[in-house]
Tab-separated table of C-alpha atoms in Angstrom:
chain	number	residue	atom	x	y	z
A	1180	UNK	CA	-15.453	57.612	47.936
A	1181	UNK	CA	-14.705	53.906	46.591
A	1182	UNK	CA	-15.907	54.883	43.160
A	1183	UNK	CA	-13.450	57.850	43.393
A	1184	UNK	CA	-11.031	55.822	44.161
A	1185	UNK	CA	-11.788	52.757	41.834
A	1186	UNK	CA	-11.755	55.862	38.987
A	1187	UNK	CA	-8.450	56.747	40.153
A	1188	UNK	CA	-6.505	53.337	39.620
A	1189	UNK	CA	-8.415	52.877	36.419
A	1190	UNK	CA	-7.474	56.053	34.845
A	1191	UNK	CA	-3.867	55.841	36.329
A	1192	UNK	CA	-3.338	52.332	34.713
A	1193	UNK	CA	-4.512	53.154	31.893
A	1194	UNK	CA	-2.291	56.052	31.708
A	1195	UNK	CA	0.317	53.704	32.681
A	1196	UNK	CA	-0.280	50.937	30.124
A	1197	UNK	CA	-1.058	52.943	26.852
A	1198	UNK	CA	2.199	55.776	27.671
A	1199	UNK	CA	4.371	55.418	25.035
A	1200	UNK	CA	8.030	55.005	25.063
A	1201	UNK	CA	10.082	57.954	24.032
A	1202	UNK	CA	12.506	57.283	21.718
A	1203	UNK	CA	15.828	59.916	21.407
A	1204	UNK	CA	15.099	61.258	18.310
A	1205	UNK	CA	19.191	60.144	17.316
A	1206	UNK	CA	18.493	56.830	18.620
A	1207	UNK	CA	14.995	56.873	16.424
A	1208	UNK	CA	16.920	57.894	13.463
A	1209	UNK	CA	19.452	55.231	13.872
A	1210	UNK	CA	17.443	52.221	14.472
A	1211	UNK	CA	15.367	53.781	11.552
A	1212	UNK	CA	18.470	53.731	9.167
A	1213	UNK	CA	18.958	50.267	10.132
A	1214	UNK	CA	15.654	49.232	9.412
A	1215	UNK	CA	15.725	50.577	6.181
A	1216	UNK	CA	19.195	49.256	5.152
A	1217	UNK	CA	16.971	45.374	5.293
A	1218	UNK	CA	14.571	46.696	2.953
A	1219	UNK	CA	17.464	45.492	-0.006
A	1220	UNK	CA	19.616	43.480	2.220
A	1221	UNK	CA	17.062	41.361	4.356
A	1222	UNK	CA	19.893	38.406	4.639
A	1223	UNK	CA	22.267	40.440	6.790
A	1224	UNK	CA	23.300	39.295	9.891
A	1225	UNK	CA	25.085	41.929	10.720
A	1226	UNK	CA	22.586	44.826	10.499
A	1227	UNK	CA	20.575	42.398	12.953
A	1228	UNK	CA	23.022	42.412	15.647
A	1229	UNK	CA	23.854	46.137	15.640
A	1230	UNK	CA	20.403	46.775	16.071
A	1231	UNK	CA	20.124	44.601	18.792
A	1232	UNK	CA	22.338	46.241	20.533
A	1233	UNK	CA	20.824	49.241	20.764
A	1234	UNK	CA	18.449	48.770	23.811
A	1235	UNK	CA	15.205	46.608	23.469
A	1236	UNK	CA	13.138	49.229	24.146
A	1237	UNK	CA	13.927	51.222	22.083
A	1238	UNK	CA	14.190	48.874	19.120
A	1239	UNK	CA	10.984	47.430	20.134
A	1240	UNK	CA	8.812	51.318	19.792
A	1241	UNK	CA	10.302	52.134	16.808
A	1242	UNK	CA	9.985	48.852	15.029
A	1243	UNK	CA	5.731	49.092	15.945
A	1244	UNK	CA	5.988	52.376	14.222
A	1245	UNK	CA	7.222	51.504	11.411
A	1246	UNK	CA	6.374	47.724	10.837
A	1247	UNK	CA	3.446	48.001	8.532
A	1248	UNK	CA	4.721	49.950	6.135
A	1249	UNK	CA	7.843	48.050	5.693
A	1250	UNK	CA	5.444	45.330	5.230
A	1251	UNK	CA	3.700	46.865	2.345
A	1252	UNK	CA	6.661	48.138	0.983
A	1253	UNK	CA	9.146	45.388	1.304
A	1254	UNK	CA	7.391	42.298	2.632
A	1255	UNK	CA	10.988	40.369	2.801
A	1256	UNK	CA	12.260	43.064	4.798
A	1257	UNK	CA	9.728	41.460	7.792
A	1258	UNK	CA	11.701	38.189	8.144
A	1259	UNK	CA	14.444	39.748	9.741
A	1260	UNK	CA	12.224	42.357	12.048
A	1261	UNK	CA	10.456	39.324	12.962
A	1262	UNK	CA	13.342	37.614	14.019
A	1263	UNK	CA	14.746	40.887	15.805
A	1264	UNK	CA	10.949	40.743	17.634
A	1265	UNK	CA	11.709	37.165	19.253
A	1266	UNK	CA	14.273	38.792	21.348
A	1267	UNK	CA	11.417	40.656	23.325
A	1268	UNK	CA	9.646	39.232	26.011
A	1269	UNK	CA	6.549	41.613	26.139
A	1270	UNK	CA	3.031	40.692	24.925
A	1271	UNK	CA	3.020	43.158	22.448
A	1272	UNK	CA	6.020	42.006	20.661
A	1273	UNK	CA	4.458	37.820	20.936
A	1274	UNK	CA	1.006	39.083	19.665
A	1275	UNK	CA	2.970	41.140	16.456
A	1276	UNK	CA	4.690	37.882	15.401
A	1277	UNK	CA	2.323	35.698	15.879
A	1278	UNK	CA	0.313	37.503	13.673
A	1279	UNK	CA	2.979	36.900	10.542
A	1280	UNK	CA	2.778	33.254	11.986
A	1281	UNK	CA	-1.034	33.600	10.063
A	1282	UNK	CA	-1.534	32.753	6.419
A	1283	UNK	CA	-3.026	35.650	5.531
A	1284	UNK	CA	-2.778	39.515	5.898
A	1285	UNK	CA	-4.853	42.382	4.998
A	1286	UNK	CA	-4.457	45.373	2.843
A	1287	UNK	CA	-5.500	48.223	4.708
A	1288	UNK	CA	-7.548	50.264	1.274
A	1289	UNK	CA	-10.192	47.209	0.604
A	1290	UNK	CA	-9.799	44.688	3.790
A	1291	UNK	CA	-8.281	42.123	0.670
A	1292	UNK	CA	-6.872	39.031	2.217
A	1293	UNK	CA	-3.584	38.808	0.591
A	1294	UNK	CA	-1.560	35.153	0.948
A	1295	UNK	CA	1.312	35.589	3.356
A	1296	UNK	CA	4.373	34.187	2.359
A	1297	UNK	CA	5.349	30.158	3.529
A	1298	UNK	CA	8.791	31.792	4.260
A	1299	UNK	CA	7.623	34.588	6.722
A	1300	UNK	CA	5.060	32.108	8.664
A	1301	UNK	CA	8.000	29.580	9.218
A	1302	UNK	CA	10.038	32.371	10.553
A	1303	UNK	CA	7.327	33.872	13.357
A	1304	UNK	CA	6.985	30.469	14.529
A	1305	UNK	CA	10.980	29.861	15.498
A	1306	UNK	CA	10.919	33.319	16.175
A	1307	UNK	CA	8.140	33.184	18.794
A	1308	UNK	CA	9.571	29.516	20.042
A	1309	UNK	CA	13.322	31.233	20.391
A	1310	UNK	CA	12.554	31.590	24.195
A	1311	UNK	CA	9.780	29.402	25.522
A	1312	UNK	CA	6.859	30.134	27.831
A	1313	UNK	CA	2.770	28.800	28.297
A	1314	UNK	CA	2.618	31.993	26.446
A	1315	UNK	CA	4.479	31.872	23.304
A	1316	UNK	CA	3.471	27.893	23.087
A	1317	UNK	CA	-0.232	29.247	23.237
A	1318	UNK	CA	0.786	31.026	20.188
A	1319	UNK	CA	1.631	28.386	18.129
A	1320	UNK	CA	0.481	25.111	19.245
A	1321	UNK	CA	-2.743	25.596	16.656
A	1322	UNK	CA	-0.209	25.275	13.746
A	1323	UNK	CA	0.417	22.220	14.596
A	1324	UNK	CA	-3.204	21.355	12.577
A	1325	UNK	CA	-2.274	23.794	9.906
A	1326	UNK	CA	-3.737	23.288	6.509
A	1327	UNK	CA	0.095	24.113	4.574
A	1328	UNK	CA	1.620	20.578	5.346
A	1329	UNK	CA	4.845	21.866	4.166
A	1330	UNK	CA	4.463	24.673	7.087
A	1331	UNK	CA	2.695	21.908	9.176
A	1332	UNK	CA	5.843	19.886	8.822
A	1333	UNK	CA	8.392	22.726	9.556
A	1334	UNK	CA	5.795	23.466	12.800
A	1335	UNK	CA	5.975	19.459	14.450
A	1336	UNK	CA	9.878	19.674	13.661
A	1337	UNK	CA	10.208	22.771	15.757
A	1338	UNK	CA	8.460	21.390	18.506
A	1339	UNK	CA	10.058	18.314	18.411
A	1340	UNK	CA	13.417	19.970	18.408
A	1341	UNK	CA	11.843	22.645	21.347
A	1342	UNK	CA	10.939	19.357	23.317
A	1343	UNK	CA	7.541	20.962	23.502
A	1344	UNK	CA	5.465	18.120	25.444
A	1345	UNK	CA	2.440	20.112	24.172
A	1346	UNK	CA	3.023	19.224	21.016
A	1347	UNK	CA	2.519	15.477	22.168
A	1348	UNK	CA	-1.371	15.239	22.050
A	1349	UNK	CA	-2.059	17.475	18.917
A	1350	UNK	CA	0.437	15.734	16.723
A	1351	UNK	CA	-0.888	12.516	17.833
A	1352	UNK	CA	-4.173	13.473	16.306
A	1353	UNK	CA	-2.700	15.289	12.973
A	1354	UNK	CA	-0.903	11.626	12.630
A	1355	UNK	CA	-3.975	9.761	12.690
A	1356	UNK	CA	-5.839	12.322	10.405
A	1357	UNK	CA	-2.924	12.205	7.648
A	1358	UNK	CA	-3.840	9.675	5.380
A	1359	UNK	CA	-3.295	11.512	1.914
A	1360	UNK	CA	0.165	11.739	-0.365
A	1361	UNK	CA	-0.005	15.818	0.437
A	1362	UNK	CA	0.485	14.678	4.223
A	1363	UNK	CA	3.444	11.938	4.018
A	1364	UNK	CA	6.241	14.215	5.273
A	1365	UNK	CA	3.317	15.615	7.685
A	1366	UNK	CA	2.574	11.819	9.039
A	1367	UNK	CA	6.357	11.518	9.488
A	1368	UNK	CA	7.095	14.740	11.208
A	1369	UNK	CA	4.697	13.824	13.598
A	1370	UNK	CA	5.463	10.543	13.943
A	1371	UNK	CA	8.895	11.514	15.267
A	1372	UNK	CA	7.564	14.328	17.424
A	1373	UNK	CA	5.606	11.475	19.548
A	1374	UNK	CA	8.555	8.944	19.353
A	1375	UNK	CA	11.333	11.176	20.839
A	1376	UNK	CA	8.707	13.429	23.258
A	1377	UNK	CA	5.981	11.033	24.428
A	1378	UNK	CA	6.733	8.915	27.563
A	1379	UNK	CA	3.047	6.722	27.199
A	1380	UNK	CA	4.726	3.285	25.220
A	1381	UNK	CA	1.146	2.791	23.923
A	1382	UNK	CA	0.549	5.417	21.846
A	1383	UNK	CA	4.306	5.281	20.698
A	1384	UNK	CA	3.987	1.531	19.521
A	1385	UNK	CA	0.334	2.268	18.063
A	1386	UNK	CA	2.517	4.931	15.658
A	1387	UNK	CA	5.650	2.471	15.420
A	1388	UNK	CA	2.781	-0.579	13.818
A	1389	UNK	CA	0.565	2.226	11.938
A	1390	UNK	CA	3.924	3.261	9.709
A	1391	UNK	CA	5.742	-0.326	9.495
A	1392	UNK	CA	2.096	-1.983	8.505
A	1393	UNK	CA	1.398	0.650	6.031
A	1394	UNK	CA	0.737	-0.230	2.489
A	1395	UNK	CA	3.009	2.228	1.189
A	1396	UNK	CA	7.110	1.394	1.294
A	1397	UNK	CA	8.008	4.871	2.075
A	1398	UNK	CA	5.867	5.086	4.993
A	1399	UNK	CA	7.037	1.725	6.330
A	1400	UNK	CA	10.861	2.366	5.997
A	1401	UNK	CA	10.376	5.875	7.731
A	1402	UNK	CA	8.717	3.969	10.449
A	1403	UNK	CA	11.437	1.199	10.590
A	1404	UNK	CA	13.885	4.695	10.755
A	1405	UNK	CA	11.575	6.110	13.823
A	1406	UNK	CA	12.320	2.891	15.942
A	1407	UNK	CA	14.275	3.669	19.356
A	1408	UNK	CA	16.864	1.943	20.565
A	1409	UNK	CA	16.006	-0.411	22.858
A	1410	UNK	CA	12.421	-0.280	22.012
A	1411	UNK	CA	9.169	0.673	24.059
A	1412	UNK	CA	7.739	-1.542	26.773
A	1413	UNK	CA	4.963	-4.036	25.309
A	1414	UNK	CA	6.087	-3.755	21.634
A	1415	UNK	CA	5.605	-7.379	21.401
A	1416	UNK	CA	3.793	-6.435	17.967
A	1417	UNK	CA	6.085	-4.091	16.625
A	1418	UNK	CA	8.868	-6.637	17.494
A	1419	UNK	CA	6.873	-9.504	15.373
A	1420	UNK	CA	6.599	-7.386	12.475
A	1421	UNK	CA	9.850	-6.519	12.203
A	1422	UNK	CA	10.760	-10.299	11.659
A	1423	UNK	CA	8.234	-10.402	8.766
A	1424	UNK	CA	9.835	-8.196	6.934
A	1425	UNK	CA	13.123	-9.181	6.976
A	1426	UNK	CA	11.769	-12.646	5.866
A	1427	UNK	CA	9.618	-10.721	2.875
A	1428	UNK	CA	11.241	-7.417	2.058
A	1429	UNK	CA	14.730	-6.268	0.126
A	1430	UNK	CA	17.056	-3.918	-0.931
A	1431	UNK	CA	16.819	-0.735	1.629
A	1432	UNK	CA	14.038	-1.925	3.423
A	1433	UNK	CA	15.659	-4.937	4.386
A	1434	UNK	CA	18.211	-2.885	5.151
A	1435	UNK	CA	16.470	-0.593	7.910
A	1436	UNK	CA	14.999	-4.045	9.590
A	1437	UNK	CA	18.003	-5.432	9.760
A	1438	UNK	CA	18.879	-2.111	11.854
A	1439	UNK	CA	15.519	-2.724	13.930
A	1440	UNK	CA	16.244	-6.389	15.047
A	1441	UNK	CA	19.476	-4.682	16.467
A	1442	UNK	CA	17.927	-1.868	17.907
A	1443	UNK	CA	15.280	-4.127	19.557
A	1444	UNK	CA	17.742	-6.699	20.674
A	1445	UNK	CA	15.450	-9.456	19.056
A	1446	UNK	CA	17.101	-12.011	20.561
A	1447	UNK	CA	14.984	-14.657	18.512
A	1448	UNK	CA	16.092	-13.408	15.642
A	1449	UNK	CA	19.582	-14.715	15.333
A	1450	UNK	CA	18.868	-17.304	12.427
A	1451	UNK	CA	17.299	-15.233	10.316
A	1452	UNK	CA	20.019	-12.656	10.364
A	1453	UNK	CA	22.326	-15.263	9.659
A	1454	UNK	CA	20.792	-16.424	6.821
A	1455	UNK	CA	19.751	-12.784	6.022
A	1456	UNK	CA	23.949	-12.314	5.552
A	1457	UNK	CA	24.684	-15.094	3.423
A	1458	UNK	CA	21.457	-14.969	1.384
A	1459	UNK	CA	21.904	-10.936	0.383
A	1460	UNK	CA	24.792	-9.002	-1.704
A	1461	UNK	CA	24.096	-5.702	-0.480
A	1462	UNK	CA	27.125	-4.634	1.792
A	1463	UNK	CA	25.742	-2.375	3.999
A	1464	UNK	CA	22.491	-4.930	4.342
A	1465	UNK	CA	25.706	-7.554	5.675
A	1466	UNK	CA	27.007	-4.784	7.826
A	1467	UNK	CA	23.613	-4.476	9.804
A	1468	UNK	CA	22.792	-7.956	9.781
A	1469	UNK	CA	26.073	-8.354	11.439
A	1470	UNK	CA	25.867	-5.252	13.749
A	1471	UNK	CA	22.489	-6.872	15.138
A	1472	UNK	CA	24.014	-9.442	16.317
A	1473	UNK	CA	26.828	-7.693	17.962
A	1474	UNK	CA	23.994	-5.771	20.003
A	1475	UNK	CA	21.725	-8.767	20.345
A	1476	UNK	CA	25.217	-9.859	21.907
A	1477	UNK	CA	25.328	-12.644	19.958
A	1478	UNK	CA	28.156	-15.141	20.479
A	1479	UNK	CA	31.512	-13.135	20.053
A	1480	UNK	CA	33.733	-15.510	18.834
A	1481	UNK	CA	30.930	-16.950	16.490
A	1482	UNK	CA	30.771	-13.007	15.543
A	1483	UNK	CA	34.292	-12.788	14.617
A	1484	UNK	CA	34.109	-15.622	12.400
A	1485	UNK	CA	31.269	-13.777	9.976
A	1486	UNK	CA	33.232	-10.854	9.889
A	1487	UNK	CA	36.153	-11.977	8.426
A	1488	UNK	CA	34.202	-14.158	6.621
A	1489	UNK	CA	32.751	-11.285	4.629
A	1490	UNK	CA	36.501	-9.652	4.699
A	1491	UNK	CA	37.969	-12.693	2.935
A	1492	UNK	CA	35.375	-12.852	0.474
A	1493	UNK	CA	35.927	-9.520	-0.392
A	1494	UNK	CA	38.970	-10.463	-1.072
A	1495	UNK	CA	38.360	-12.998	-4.189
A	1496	UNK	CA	35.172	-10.753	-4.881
A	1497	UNK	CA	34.617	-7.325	-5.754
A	1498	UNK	CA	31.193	-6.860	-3.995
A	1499	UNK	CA	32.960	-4.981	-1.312
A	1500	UNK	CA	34.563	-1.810	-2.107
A	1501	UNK	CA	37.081	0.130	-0.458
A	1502	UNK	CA	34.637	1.935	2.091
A	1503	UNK	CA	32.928	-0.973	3.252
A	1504	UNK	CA	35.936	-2.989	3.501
A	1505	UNK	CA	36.889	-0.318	6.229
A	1506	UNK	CA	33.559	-0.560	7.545
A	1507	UNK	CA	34.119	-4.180	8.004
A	1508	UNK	CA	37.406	-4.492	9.754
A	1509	UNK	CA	36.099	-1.367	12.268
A	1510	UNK	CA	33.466	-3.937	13.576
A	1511	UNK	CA	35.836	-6.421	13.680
A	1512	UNK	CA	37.995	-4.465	16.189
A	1513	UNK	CA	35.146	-3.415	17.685
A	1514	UNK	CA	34.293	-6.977	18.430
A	1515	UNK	CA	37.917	-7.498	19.757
């Protein structure tokens, strides 16, 4: 009697699960149409939103019918189906584009693994993140270590912009593993994911010294760009580097440390912006020497005196152009 009955459920679920959708065969022929009109006009917007407004459904049965033969036929034709798929909520329509999300497909005749396309990847990942769920995050969160570091990079931005906490542990490894050229914008991307996500202020400063201490310029100015306003608690290091390099570095990396000392309030580093200003020609170097102190609330009146300092000497000299004249006398009123 239980068997019968344990039969009965199984075969009625089953029936259940695997029934498939019925389409109206006008409704099949006009989603169908639509489909077809992407094949040589994959851009348009428009055919997108009439055919999601035909219900999901619908859209969703007939699309699985026809999908992998648009593919072979017109593989640019799947970056808008894929982006019509992120609409849908059901499993069947997260496992279909996360398999585009891989990086490579087969051919049905001789099992050949073919190289998907960088473009079609990056677009099955935003599609699958359009809504978000422990599902669709499952999805993706191994792209994160993806071996493309262009699509690697387009992956850490997504979740950064998401505010994916998930992200948070695996880009914290695929920062410290991204030593090579190939990997700078990788190293970055990361980098920022764990600066604007992460709440632990060790791990953030351990990224924040790791870029500004790094041999290369680049790395070190994107990691002066990275620092927060305000700062992190304990970034007593950070803090001390970023006085060594305004006392070693120029042009725009002085520049961007200048910005840090503001952003950081370094309060004991006053002098050195001061001398920073008179010592350097730069304009916009000036500007954020004297914008640090304005945050590092620096003396007002002392303030005001710089400023039109560097206005009146722009008037006997040409070193300050029209633009950062104007940039000058805003602060100045912004002082006031």
């Amino acid at each position: 009697m239980k068997l019968g009955l344990i039969l009965f459920f199984i075969l009625n679920f089953t029936n259940l699960y695997c029934e498939t959708i019925k389409v109206p065969l006008e409704i099949e022929n006009k989603i169908y149409v639509e489909l077809k009109k992407l094949e040589n006009n994959h851009k348009n917007k428009e055919i997108v939103r009439n055919i999601l407004k035909i219900k999901a459904e619908y859209v969703e049965e007939i699309i699985f019918k026809h999908i992998d033969s648009i593919e072979e036929l017109s593989p640019k034709s799947i970056v808008p189906i894929v982006k019509i798929l992120g609409h849908f909520n059901t499993h069947r329509a997260i496992l279909t584009i996360s398999k585009y999300a891989e990086p490579y497909q087969k051919k049905r005749a001789n099992e050949e693994k073919i190289e998907r396309t960088r473009h079609i990847r990056i677009t099955a990942i935003k599609s699958i993140l359009l809504t978000l769920s422990k599902e669709r995050i499952a999805h993706t969160i191994k792209y994160i270590k993806d071996q493309d570091p262009i699509f690697q990079s387009s992956v850490l931005r997504t979740f950064r912009k998401k505010k994916i906490l998930e992200g948070i542990v695996p880009a914290y490894q695929v920062f410290k593993n991204s030593s090579s050229e190939k990997k700078f914008n990788v190293k970055v991307d990361a980098a920022s994911l764990i600066i604007n996500l992460s709440k632990d202020p060790l791990m953030k400063n351990n990224v924040l010294l790791n870029m500004i201490n790094d041999a290369n310029i680049h790395m070190r100015k994107a990691g002066l760009a990275l620092i927060p306003d305000g700062g992190n608690a304990n970034d007593k290091e950070v803090r001390d580097r970023v006085i060594e390099i305004i006392k070693k570095s120029k042009g725009g990396e002085l520049e961007l440390a200048c910005k840090s000392a503001g952003k950081l309030r370094i309060s004991n580093g006053v002098d050195l912006l001061i001398k920073t200003l008179s010592d350097v020609k730069n304009p916009m170097t000036k500007w954020e020497c004297l914008y640090a102190l304005f945050l590092i609330k620096y003396d007002k009146d002392k303030l005001k005196i710089l400023i039109k300092e560097q206005i009146d000497k722009s008037k006997t000299k040409s070193y300050l152009k029209g633009g950062d004249q104007i940039r000058f006398e805003r602060l100045l009123k912004y002082v006031n």
